[in-house]
CSV table of N, CA and C in Angstrom, one decimal:
chain,number,residue,atom,x,y,z
A,20,MET,N,98.9,108.0,121.4
A,20,MET,CA,99.2,106.8,120.6
A,20,MET,C,100.5,107.1,119.8
A,21,SER,N,101.3,106.1,119.7
A,21,SER,CA,102.6,106.2,119.0
A,21,SER,C,102.4,106.1,117.5
A,22,THR,N,103.1,106.9,116.8
A,22,THR,CA,103.0,106.8,115.3
A,22,THR,C,103.6,105.5,114.8
A,23,LYS,N,104.3,104.7,115.6
A,23,LYS,CA,104.8,103.4,115.2
A,23,LYS,C,103.6,102.5,114.9
A,24,THR,N,102.4,102.8,115.5
A,24,THR,CA,101.2,102.0,115.2
A,24,THR,C,100.9,102.1,113.7
A,25,PHE,N,101.3,103.1,113.0
A,25,PHE,CA,101.0,103.3,111.6
A,25,PHE,C,101.9,102.5,110.7
A,26,MET,N,102.9,101.9,111.2
A,26,MET,CA,103.9,101.1,110.4
A,26,MET,C,103.2,99.9,109.8
A,27,ARG,N,102.1,99.5,110.4
A,27,ARG,CA,101.4,98.3,109.9
A,27,ARG,C,100.7,98.6,108.5
A,28,TYR,N,100.7,99.8,108.1
A,28,TYR,CA,100.0,100.2,106.8
A,28,TYR,C,101.1,100.6,105.8
A,29,PRO,N,101.5,99.8,104.9
A,29,PRO,CA,102.5,100.1,103.9
A,29,PRO,C,102.0,101.2,103.0
A,30,ILE,N,102.9,102.0,102.5
A,30,ILE,CA,102.5,103.0,101.5
A,30,ILE,C,102.1,102.3,100.2
A,31,ARG,N,100.9,102.6,99.7
A,31,ARG,CA,100.3,101.9,98.5
A,31,ARG,C,100.4,102.8,97.3
A,32,GLN,N,100.4,104.2,97.6
A,32,GLN,CA,100.3,105.1,96.5
A,32,GLN,C,101.0,106.4,96.9
A,33,VAL,N,101.6,107.1,95.9
A,33,VAL,CA,102.1,108.4,96.0
A,33,VAL,C,101.4,109.3,95.0
A,34,ALA,N,100.9,110.4,95.5
A,34,ALA,CA,100.1,111.3,94.6
A,34,ALA,C,100.7,112.7,94.5
A,35,PHE,N,100.4,113.2,93.3
A,35,PHE,CA,100.9,114.5,92.9
A,35,PHE,C,99.7,115.4,92.5
A,36,TYR,N,99.8,116.7,92.9
A,36,TYR,CA,98.8,117.6,92.4
A,36,TYR,C,99.3,118.3,91.2
A,37,VAL,N,98.6,118.2,90.1
A,37,VAL,CA,99.1,118.7,88.8
A,37,VAL,C,98.0,119.5,88.0
A,38,PRO,N,98.4,120.3,87.1
A,38,PRO,CA,97.4,121.1,86.4
A,38,PRO,C,96.7,120.3,85.3
A,39,ASP,N,97.3,119.2,84.8
A,39,ASP,CA,96.7,118.4,83.7
A,39,ASP,C,97.1,116.9,84.0
A,40,ALA,N,96.2,116.1,84.5
A,40,ALA,CA,96.5,114.7,84.9
A,40,ALA,C,97.0,113.9,83.7
A,41,ARG,N,96.4,114.1,82.5
A,41,ARG,CA,96.9,113.3,81.4
A,41,ARG,C,98.3,113.6,81.0
A,42,GLU,N,98.6,114.9,80.9
A,42,GLU,CA,99.9,115.4,80.5
A,42,GLU,C,101.0,114.9,81.6
A,43,ALA,N,100.6,115.1,82.9
A,43,ALA,CA,101.6,114.7,83.9
A,43,ALA,C,101.8,113.2,83.8
A,44,ALA,N,100.8,112.4,83.6
A,44,ALA,CA,100.9,110.9,83.4
A,44,ALA,C,101.8,110.6,82.3
A,45,ARG,N,101.6,111.3,81.1
A,45,ARG,CA,102.4,111.0,80.0
A,45,ARG,C,103.9,111.3,80.3
A,46,GLN,N,104.1,112.5,80.9
A,46,GLN,CA,105.5,112.9,81.2
A,46,GLN,C,106.2,111.9,82.2
A,47,HIS,N,105.4,111.5,83.2
A,47,HIS,CA,106.0,110.5,84.2
A,47,HIS,C,106.3,109.2,83.5
A,48,ALA,N,105.4,108.7,82.7
A,48,ALA,CA,105.7,107.5,82.0
A,48,ALA,C,106.9,107.6,81.1
A,49,GLU,N,107.1,108.7,80.4
A,49,GLU,CA,108.2,108.9,79.5
A,49,GLU,C,109.5,109.1,80.3
A,50,ALA,N,109.5,109.8,81.4
A,50,ALA,CA,110.7,110.0,82.2
A,50,ALA,C,111.1,108.8,83.1
A,51,PHE,N,110.1,108.1,83.6
A,51,PHE,CA,110.5,107.1,84.6
A,51,PHE,C,110.1,105.7,84.2
A,52,GLY,N,109.3,105.5,83.1
A,52,GLY,CA,108.9,104.2,82.7
A,52,GLY,C,107.7,103.7,83.5
A,53,SER,N,107.0,104.5,84.2
A,53,SER,CA,105.9,104.1,85.0
A,53,SER,C,104.7,104.0,84.0
A,54,GLY,N,103.6,103.3,84.5
A,54,GLY,CA,102.4,103.2,83.7
A,54,GLY,C,102.1,101.8,83.3
A,55,PRO,N,101.1,101.6,82.4
A,55,PRO,CA,100.3,102.7,81.8
A,55,PRO,C,99.4,103.4,82.9
A,56,TYR,N,98.9,104.6,82.5
A,56,TYR,CA,98.1,105.3,83.4
A,56,TYR,C,96.6,105.2,82.9
A,57,PHE,N,95.7,105.0,83.9
A,57,PHE,CA,94.3,105.0,83.6
A,57,PHE,C,93.7,106.2,84.2
A,58,VAL,N,93.0,107.0,83.3
A,58,VAL,CA,92.5,108.3,83.7
A,58,VAL,C,91.0,108.2,83.9
A,59,MET,N,90.5,108.7,85.0
A,59,MET,CA,89.1,108.8,85.3
A,59,MET,C,88.8,110.3,85.4
A,60,GLU,N,87.9,110.8,84.5
A,60,GLU,CA,87.6,112.2,84.4
A,60,GLU,C,86.4,112.5,85.3
A,61,HIS,N,86.5,113.7,86.0
A,61,HIS,CA,85.4,114.2,86.9
A,61,HIS,C,84.8,113.0,87.7
A,62,ILE,N,85.7,112.5,88.5
A,62,ILE,CA,85.2,111.3,89.4
A,62,ILE,C,84.0,111.7,90.2
A,63,PRO,N,82.9,110.9,90.1
A,63,PRO,CA,81.7,111.3,90.8
A,63,PRO,C,81.9,111.1,92.3
A,64,MET,N,81.5,112.1,93.1
A,64,MET,CA,81.5,112.0,94.5
A,64,MET,C,80.1,112.0,95.1
A,65,SER,N,79.8,111.1,95.9
A,65,SER,CA,78.5,111.1,96.5
A,65,SER,C,78.5,111.9,97.8
A,66,LEU,N,79.7,112.2,98.4
A,66,LEU,CA,79.8,113.0,99.6
A,66,LEU,C,81.2,113.6,99.5
A,67,ALA,N,81.3,114.9,99.9
A,67,ALA,CA,82.5,115.6,100.0
A,67,ALA,C,82.5,116.5,101.3
A,68,ARG,N,83.4,116.4,102.2
A,68,ARG,CA,83.5,117.2,103.4
A,68,ARG,C,84.9,117.7,103.5
A,69,TYR,N,85.0,119.0,103.5
A,69,TYR,CA,86.3,119.7,103.6
A,69,TYR,C,86.4,120.4,105.0
A,70,ARG,N,87.4,120.0,105.8
A,70,ARG,CA,87.6,120.6,107.1
A,70,ARG,C,86.3,120.6,108.0
A,71,GLY,N,85.6,119.4,107.8
A,71,GLY,CA,84.4,119.2,108.7
A,71,GLY,C,83.1,119.8,108.1
A,72,LYS,N,83.1,120.5,107.0
A,72,LYS,CA,82.0,121.2,106.4
A,72,LYS,C,81.7,120.7,105.0
A,73,PRO,N,80.5,120.7,104.5
A,73,PRO,CA,80.2,120.3,103.1
A,73,PRO,C,81.2,121.0,102.2
A,74,GLY,N,81.7,120.2,101.2
A,74,GLY,CA,82.6,120.7,100.3
A,74,GLY,C,82.3,120.2,98.9
A,75,VAL,N,83.2,120.6,98.0
A,75,VAL,CA,83.2,120.2,96.6
A,75,VAL,C,84.5,119.6,96.2
A,76,PHE,N,84.5,118.5,95.5
A,76,PHE,CA,85.8,117.9,95.0
A,76,PHE,C,85.6,117.3,93.6
A,77,ASP,N,85.6,118.2,92.6
A,77,ASP,CA,85.5,117.8,91.2
A,77,ASP,C,87.0,117.6,90.7
A,78,HIS,N,87.3,116.4,90.4
A,78,HIS,CA,88.7,116.1,90.0
A,78,HIS,C,88.8,115.0,89.0
A,79,THR,N,89.9,115.0,88.4
A,79,THR,CA,90.3,113.9,87.4
A,79,THR,C,91.6,113.3,88.0
A,80,SER,N,91.7,112.0,87.9
A,80,SER,CA,92.9,111.3,88.4
A,80,SER,C,93.4,110.4,87.3
A,81,ALA,N,94.7,110.3,87.2
A,81,ALA,CA,95.4,109.3,86.4
A,81,ALA,C,96.2,108.4,87.3
A,82,TYR,N,95.9,107.1,87.2
A,82,TYR,CA,96.5,106.1,88.1
A,82,TYR,C,97.5,105.2,87.2
A,83,GLY,N,98.7,105.1,87.7
A,83,GLY,CA,99.7,104.2,87.0
A,83,GLY,C,100.6,103.6,88.1
A,84,GLN,N,101.3,102.6,87.6
A,84,GLN,CA,102.2,101.8,88.6
A,84,GLN,C,103.6,102.2,88.3
A,85,TRP,N,104.4,102.3,89.4
A,85,TRP,CA,105.8,102.5,89.3
A,85,TRP,C,106.5,101.6,90.3
A,86,GLY,N,106.9,100.4,89.8
A,86,GLY,CA,107.4,99.4,90.7
A,86,GLY,C,106.3,98.9,91.6
A,87,ASP,N,106.5,98.9,92.9
A,87,ASP,CA,105.5,98.4,93.8
A,87,ASP,C,104.5,99.4,94.2
A,88,VAL,N,104.6,100.7,93.8
A,88,VAL,CA,103.8,101.8,94.3
A,88,VAL,C,103.0,102.3,93.1
A,89,MET,N,101.7,102.6,93.4
A,89,MET,CA,100.8,103.3,92.5
A,89,MET,C,101.2,104.8,92.5
A,90,ILE,N,101.1,105.4,91.3
A,90,ILE,CA,101.3,106.8,91.2
A,90,ILE,C,99.9,107.4,90.8
A,91,GLU,N,99.5,108.5,91.5
A,91,GLU,CA,98.3,109.2,91.1
A,91,GLU,C,98.6,110.6,90.8
A,92,MET,N,98.1,111.1,89.6
A,92,MET,CA,98.2,112.5,89.2
A,92,MET,C,96.8,113.0,89.4
A,93,VAL,N,96.6,114.0,90.3
A,93,VAL,CA,95.3,114.6,90.6
A,93,VAL,C,95.2,116.0,90.0
A,94,GLN,N,94.2,116.2,89.2
A,94,GLN,CA,93.8,117.5,88.6
A,94,GLN,C,92.5,117.9,89.2
A,95,VAL,N,92.5,119.1,89.9
A,95,VAL,CA,91.3,119.6,90.5
A,95,VAL,C,90.6,120.6,89.6
A,96,HIS,N,89.3,120.4,89.3
A,96,HIS,CA,88.6,121.3,88.4
A,96,HIS,C,87.8,122.4,89.0
A,97,SER,N,87.6,122.3,90.3
A,97,SER,CA,86.8,123.3,91.0
A,97,SER,C,87.7,124.3,91.7
A,98,SER,N,87.2,125.5,92.0
A,98,SER,CA,88.0,126.5,92.6
A,98,SER,C,87.7,126.6,94.1
A,99,GLU,N,86.8,125.8,94.6
A,99,GLU,CA,86.5,125.8,96.1
A,99,GLU,C,87.8,125.4,96.9
A,100,PRO,N,87.9,125.9,98.1
A,100,PRO,CA,89.0,125.4,99.0
A,100,PRO,C,89.0,123.9,99.1
A,101,SER,N,90.2,123.4,99.1
A,101,SER,CA,90.4,121.9,99.2
A,101,SER,C,91.8,121.6,99.8
A,102,VAL,N,92.0,120.4,100.1
A,102,VAL,CA,93.3,120.0,100.7
A,102,VAL,C,94.4,120.2,99.7
A,103,PHE,N,94.0,120.3,98.4
A,103,PHE,CA,95.0,120.6,97.4
A,103,PHE,C,95.4,122.0,97.4
A,104,SER,N,94.4,122.9,97.4
A,104,SER,CA,94.8,124.4,97.5
A,104,SER,C,95.4,124.7,98.9
A,105,ASP,N,95.1,123.9,99.9
A,105,ASP,CA,95.7,124.2,101.2
A,105,ASP,C,97.2,124.1,101.1
A,106,LEU,N,97.7,123.0,100.4
A,106,LEU,CA,99.1,122.8,100.2
A,106,LEU,C,99.7,123.6,99.1
A,107,TYR,N,99.0,123.9,98.1
A,107,TYR,CA,99.5,124.6,96.9
A,107,TYR,C,98.5,125.7,96.5
A,108,PRO,N,98.5,126.8,97.3
A,108,PRO,CA,97.5,127.9,97.0
A,108,PRO,C,97.7,128.5,95.6
A,109,ASP,N,98.9,128.4,95.1
A,109,ASP,CA,99.2,129.0,93.7
A,109,ASP,C,99.0,127.9,92.6
A,110,GLY,N,98.4,126.8,93.0
A,110,GLY,CA,98.0,125.8,92.0
A,110,GLY,C,99.0,124.7,91.7
A,111,GLY,N,100.1,124.6,92.4
A,111,GLY,CA,101.0,123.5,92.2
A,111,GLY,C,101.9,123.7,90.9
A,112,PRO,N,102.5,122.6,90.4
A,112,PRO,CA,102.3,121.2,90.8
A,112,PRO,C,103.2,120.8,91.9
A,113,GLY,N,103.0,119.6,92.5
A,113,GLY,CA,103.8,119.1,93.5
A,113,GLY,C,103.3,117.9,94.2
A,114,PHE,N,104.2,117.3,95.0
A,114,PHE,CA,103.8,116.1,95.8
A,114,PHE,C,102.7,116.5,96.7
A,115,HIS,N,101.7,115.6,96.9
A,115,HIS,CA,100.6,116.0,97.7
A,115,HIS,C,100.3,115.0,98.8
A,116,HIS,N,100.3,113.7,98.6
A,116,HIS,CA,99.9,112.7,99.6
A,116,HIS,C,100.5,111.3,99.3
A,117,ILE,N,100.5,110.6,100.4
A,117,ILE,CA,100.7,109.1,100.3
A,117,ILE,C,99.4,108.5,100.7
A,118,ALA,N,99.1,107.3,100.2
A,118,ALA,CA,97.9,106.6,100.5
A,118,ALA,C,98.2,105.3,101.2
A,119,LEU,N,97.3,105.0,102.2
A,119,LEU,CA,97.4,103.8,103.0
A,119,LEU,C,96.1,103.0,102.9
A,120,ILE,N,96.1,101.7,102.8
A,120,ILE,CA,94.9,101.0,102.9
A,120,ILE,C,94.8,100.5,104.3
A,121,VAL,N,93.7,100.8,105.0
A,121,VAL,CA,93.6,100.5,106.5
A,121,VAL,C,92.4,99.5,106.7
A,122,ASP,N,92.5,98.8,107.8
A,122,ASP,CA,91.4,97.8,108.1
A,122,ASP,C,90.1,98.4,108.3
A,123,ASP,N,90.0,99.5,109.0
A,123,ASP,CA,88.7,100.1,109.4
A,123,ASP,C,88.9,101.6,109.3
A,124,LEU,N,88.2,102.3,108.4
A,124,LEU,CA,88.5,103.7,108.1
A,124,LEU,C,88.1,104.6,109.3
A,125,PRO,N,86.9,104.5,110.0
A,125,PRO,CA,86.7,105.3,111.1
A,125,PRO,C,87.7,105.2,112.3
A,126,THR,N,88.1,103.9,112.5
A,126,THR,CA,89.0,103.7,113.6
A,126,THR,C,90.4,104.3,113.2
A,127,ALA,N,90.8,104.1,112.0
A,127,ALA,CA,92.1,104.6,111.6
A,127,ALA,C,92.1,106.1,111.6
A,128,MET,N,91.0,106.7,111.2
A,128,MET,CA,90.9,108.2,111.3
A,128,MET,C,91.0,108.7,112.7
A,129,LYS,N,90.4,108.0,113.7
A,129,LYS,CA,90.5,108.4,115.1
A,129,LYS,C,92.0,108.2,115.6
A,130,GLU,N,92.6,107.1,115.1
A,130,GLU,CA,94.0,106.9,115.5
A,130,GLU,C,94.9,108.1,115.0
A,131,PHE,N,94.7,108.4,113.7
A,131,PHE,CA,95.5,109.5,113.1
A,131,PHE,C,95.2,110.8,113.8
A,132,GLU,N,93.9,111.1,114.1
A,132,GLU,CA,93.6,112.4,114.9
A,132,GLU,C,94.2,112.4,116.2
A,133,ALA,N,94.2,111.2,116.9
A,133,ALA,CA,94.9,111.2,118.3
A,133,ALA,C,96.4,111.4,118.2
A,134,ALA,N,97.0,111.1,117.0
A,134,ALA,CA,98.4,111.3,116.8
A,134,ALA,C,98.7,112.7,116.3
A,135,GLY,N,97.7,113.6,116.2
A,135,GLY,CA,97.9,114.9,115.8
A,135,GLY,C,97.7,115.2,114.3
A,136,PHE,N,97.1,114.3,113.6
A,136,PHE,CA,96.8,114.5,112.1
A,136,PHE,C,95.3,114.7,111.9
A,137,SER,N,94.8,115.9,111.8
A,137,SER,CA,93.4,116.1,111.7
A,137,SER,C,92.8,115.8,110.3
A,138,GLU,N,91.5,115.6,110.3
A,138,GLU,CA,90.8,115.3,109.0
A,138,GLU,C,90.8,116.6,108.2
A,139,GLY,N,91.4,116.5,107.0
A,139,GLY,CA,91.3,117.7,106.1
A,139,GLY,C,90.2,117.5,105.1
A,140,PHE,N,89.9,116.2,104.8
A,140,PHE,CA,88.9,115.9,103.8
A,140,PHE,C,88.4,114.5,104.0
A,141,TYR,N,87.1,114.4,103.9
A,141,TYR,CA,86.5,113.0,103.8
A,141,TYR,C,85.5,113.0,102.6
A,142,GLY,N,85.6,111.9,101.9
A,142,GLY,CA,84.7,111.8,100.7
A,142,GLY,C,84.3,110.4,100.4
A,143,GLU,N,83.3,110.3,99.7
A,143,GLU,CA,82.8,109.0,99.2
A,143,GLU,C,82.7,109.0,97.7
A,144,VAL,N,83.3,108.1,97.1
A,144,VAL,CA,83.3,108.0,95.6
A,144,VAL,C,82.2,107.0,95.3
A,145,GLN,N,81.4,107.3,94.3
A,145,GLN,CA,80.3,106.4,93.9
A,145,GLN,C,81.0,105.1,93.5
A,146,PRO,N,80.6,104.0,93.8
A,146,PRO,CA,79.4,103.6,94.5
A,146,PRO,C,79.5,103.6,96.0
A,147,GLY,N,80.2,104.5,96.6
A,147,GLY,CA,80.1,104.6,98.1
A,147,GLY,C,81.4,104.3,98.8
A,148,ALA,N,82.5,104.1,98.1
A,148,ALA,CA,83.8,103.8,98.8
A,148,ALA,C,84.3,105.1,99.4
A,149,GLY,N,84.5,105.1,100.7
A,149,GLY,CA,85.0,106.3,101.5
A,149,GLY,C,86.5,106.4,101.6
A,150,PHE,N,87.0,107.6,101.7
A,150,PHE,CA,88.4,107.8,101.9
A,150,PHE,C,88.6,109.1,102.7
A,151,ALA,N,89.7,109.3,103.4
A,151,ALA,CA,90.0,110.5,104.2
A,151,ALA,C,91.4,110.9,103.9
A,152,MET,N,91.5,112.3,103.9
A,152,MET,CA,92.8,112.9,103.8
A,152,MET,C,93.2,113.5,105.1
A,153,MET,N,94.1,112.9,105.8
A,153,MET,CA,94.5,113.3,107.1
A,153,MET,C,95.7,114.3,107.0
A,154,ASP,N,95.6,115.4,107.7
A,154,ASP,CA,96.6,116.5,107.5
A,154,ASP,C,97.9,116.3,108.3
A,155,ALA,N,98.9,116.0,107.6
A,155,ALA,CA,100.2,115.8,108.1
A,155,ALA,C,101.2,116.9,107.6
A,156,THR,N,100.6,118.0,107.1
A,156,THR,CA,101.4,119.0,106.5
A,156,THR,C,102.4,119.7,107.5
A,157,LYS,N,102.0,119.9,108.7
A,157,LYS,CA,102.8,120.6,109.6
A,157,LYS,C,104.0,119.7,110.0
A,158,GLN,N,103.8,118.4,110.1
A,158,GLN,CA,104.8,117.5,110.5
A,158,GLN,C,105.7,117.0,109.4
A,159,PHE,N,105.1,116.8,108.2
A,159,PHE,CA,105.8,116.1,107.1
A,159,PHE,C,105.7,116.8,105.7
A,160,GLY,N,104.8,117.8,105.7
A,160,GLY,CA,104.7,118.6,104.4
A,160,GLY,C,103.7,117.9,103.4
A,161,HIS,N,102.9,116.9,103.9
A,161,HIS,CA,102.0,116.3,102.9
A,161,HIS,C,100.8,115.8,103.7
A,162,PHE,N,99.8,115.3,102.9
A,162,PHE,CA,98.6,114.7,103.5
A,162,PHE,C,98.8,113.1,103.5
A,163,VAL,N,98.0,112.4,104.3
A,163,VAL,CA,98.0,111.0,104.3
A,163,VAL,C,96.5,110.6,104.0
A,164,GLU,N,96.4,109.8,102.9
A,164,GLU,CA,95.1,109.4,102.4
A,164,GLU,C,94.8,108.0,103.0
A,165,LEU,N,93.6,107.8,103.5
A,165,LEU,CA,93.3,106.5,104.1
A,165,LEU,C,92.1,105.9,103.3
A,166,TYR,N,92.2,104.6,103.0
A,166,TYR,CA,91.1,103.9,102.4
A,166,TYR,C,90.9,102.6,103.1
A,167,GLU,N,89.7,102.1,103.0
A,167,GLU,CA,89.4,100.7,103.4
A,167,GLU,C,89.6,99.8,102.2
A,168,PRO,N,89.9,98.5,102.4
A,168,PRO,CA,90.1,97.6,101.2
A,168,PRO,C,88.8,97.1,100.6
A,169,SER,N,88.0,98.0,100.0
A,169,SER,CA,86.8,97.6,99.4
A,169,SER,C,87.1,97.0,98.0
A,170,LEU,N,86.1,96.2,97.6
A,170,LEU,CA,86.3,95.5,96.3
A,170,LEU,C,86.6,96.5,95.1
A,171,PRO,N,85.8,97.6,95.0
A,171,PRO,CA,86.1,98.5,93.9
A,171,PRO,C,87.5,99.1,94.0
A,172,LEU,N,87.9,99.4,95.2
A,172,LEU,CA,89.3,100.0,95.3
A,172,LEU,C,90.3,99.0,95.0
A,173,LEU,N,90.2,97.8,95.5
A,173,LEU,CA,91.2,96.7,95.2
A,173,LEU,C,91.2,96.4,93.8
A,174,SER,N,90.1,96.4,93.1
A,174,SER,CA,90.0,96.1,91.7
A,174,SER,C,90.8,97.2,90.9
A,175,VAL,N,90.7,98.4,91.2
A,175,VAL,CA,91.5,99.5,90.6
A,175,VAL,C,92.9,99.2,90.8
A,176,TYR,N,93.4,99.0,92.0
A,176,TYR,CA,94.8,98.7,92.3
A,176,TYR,C,95.3,97.5,91.5
A,177,HIS,N,94.4,96.4,91.4
A,177,HIS,CA,94.8,95.2,90.7
A,177,HIS,C,94.9,95.5,89.2
A,178,ARG,N,94.0,96.2,88.6
A,178,ARG,CA,94.0,96.5,87.2
A,178,ARG,C,95.2,97.3,86.8
A,179,VAL,N,95.5,98.3,87.6
A,179,VAL,CA,96.7,99.2,87.3
A,179,VAL,C,98.0,98.4,87.4
A,180,LYS,N,98.1,97.6,88.5
A,180,LYS,CA,99.4,96.8,88.7
A,180,LYS,C,99.5,95.8,87.6
A,181,SER,N,98.4,95.1,87.3
A,181,SER,CA,98.5,94.0,86.2
A,181,SER,C,98.9,94.6,84.9
A,182,ALA,N,98.4,95.8,84.5
A,182,ALA,CA,98.7,96.4,83.2
A,182,ALA,C,100.2,96.8,83.2
A,183,SER,N,100.8,97.0,84.3
A,183,SER,CA,102.2,97.4,84.3
A,183,SER,C,103.2,96.3,84.1
A,184,VAL,N,102.7,95.1,84.3
A,184,VAL,CA,103.7,94.0,84.3
A,184,VAL,C,104.5,93.9,82.9
A,185,ASN,N,103.8,94.0,81.8
A,185,ASN,CA,104.5,93.9,80.5
A,185,ASN,C,104.4,95.3,79.8
A,186,PHE,N,104.3,96.4,80.5
A,186,PHE,CA,104.1,97.7,79.9
A,186,PHE,C,105.4,98.0,79.2
A,187,ASP,N,105.3,98.4,77.9
A,187,ASP,CA,106.5,98.7,77.1
A,187,ASP,C,106.5,100.2,76.7
A,188,GLY,N,105.7,101.0,77.3
A,188,GLY,CA,105.6,102.4,76.9
A,188,GLY,C,104.6,102.7,75.9
A,189,THR,N,104.0,101.7,75.3
A,189,THR,CA,103.0,102.0,74.2
A,189,THR,C,101.6,102.4,74.9
A,190,ASP,N,101.0,103.4,74.3
A,190,ASP,CA,99.7,103.8,74.8
A,190,ASP,C,99.8,104.1,76.3
A,191,PRO,N,100.6,105.1,76.8
A,191,PRO,CA,100.8,105.3,78.2
A,191,PRO,C,99.7,105.9,79.0
A,192,VAL,N,98.7,106.5,78.3
A,192,VAL,CA,97.6,107.2,79.0
A,192,VAL,C,96.3,106.6,78.4
A,193,ARG,N,95.4,106.0,79.2
A,193,ARG,CA,94.2,105.3,78.7
A,193,ARG,C,93.0,105.8,79.6
A,194,ASP,N,91.9,105.8,78.9
A,194,ASP,CA,90.6,106.1,79.6
A,194,ASP,C,90.2,105.0,80.5
A,195,PHE,N,89.4,105.4,81.6
A,195,PHE,CA,88.9,104.4,82.6
A,195,PHE,C,87.7,105.0,83.3
A,196,SER,N,86.8,104.2,83.6
A,196,SER,CA,85.6,104.6,84.4
A,196,SER,C,85.2,103.6,85.4
A,197,LEU,N,84.5,104.0,86.4
A,197,LEU,CA,84.0,103.1,87.4
A,197,LEU,C,82.8,102.3,87.0
A,198,VAL,N,82.1,102.7,85.9
A,198,VAL,CA,80.9,102.0,85.5
A,198,VAL,C,81.2,101.1,84.3
């Protein structure tokens, strides 16, 4: 399969692995005018699979908007192997992945695998929205995250983008939860 097939999925998010999601969000907002950032602490996972085996993914993420692209700052709280420690064994910080919203997650995962990008991680966030991190590190130096356009996911994207429309830098880091 040609990677040109993937052109139908625009980049929706750029994510960074950071030691402190709140501080990284604050710094990015200050330096680039992005935001505001919405922080979800210890995002609950109903399923975590790392390299095909049961895994752990205890993380906090800060989501903000920078023009047409969402920025995510990911802080990992657990010491178990992960797609983040794969790329940054010394703890980062650094660019980690781009995210694409795909029509059908299992089909897109098979397409990516056929193109040489193996599954590094698969997880489900409560209330059950699944996502995959496909390993493109050998080819491009980063992972590619795949999501289906579920209502909870699209709601987060909409909330973050809407808040950015008249963002003036005030209160750049805000709390957020899925419940």
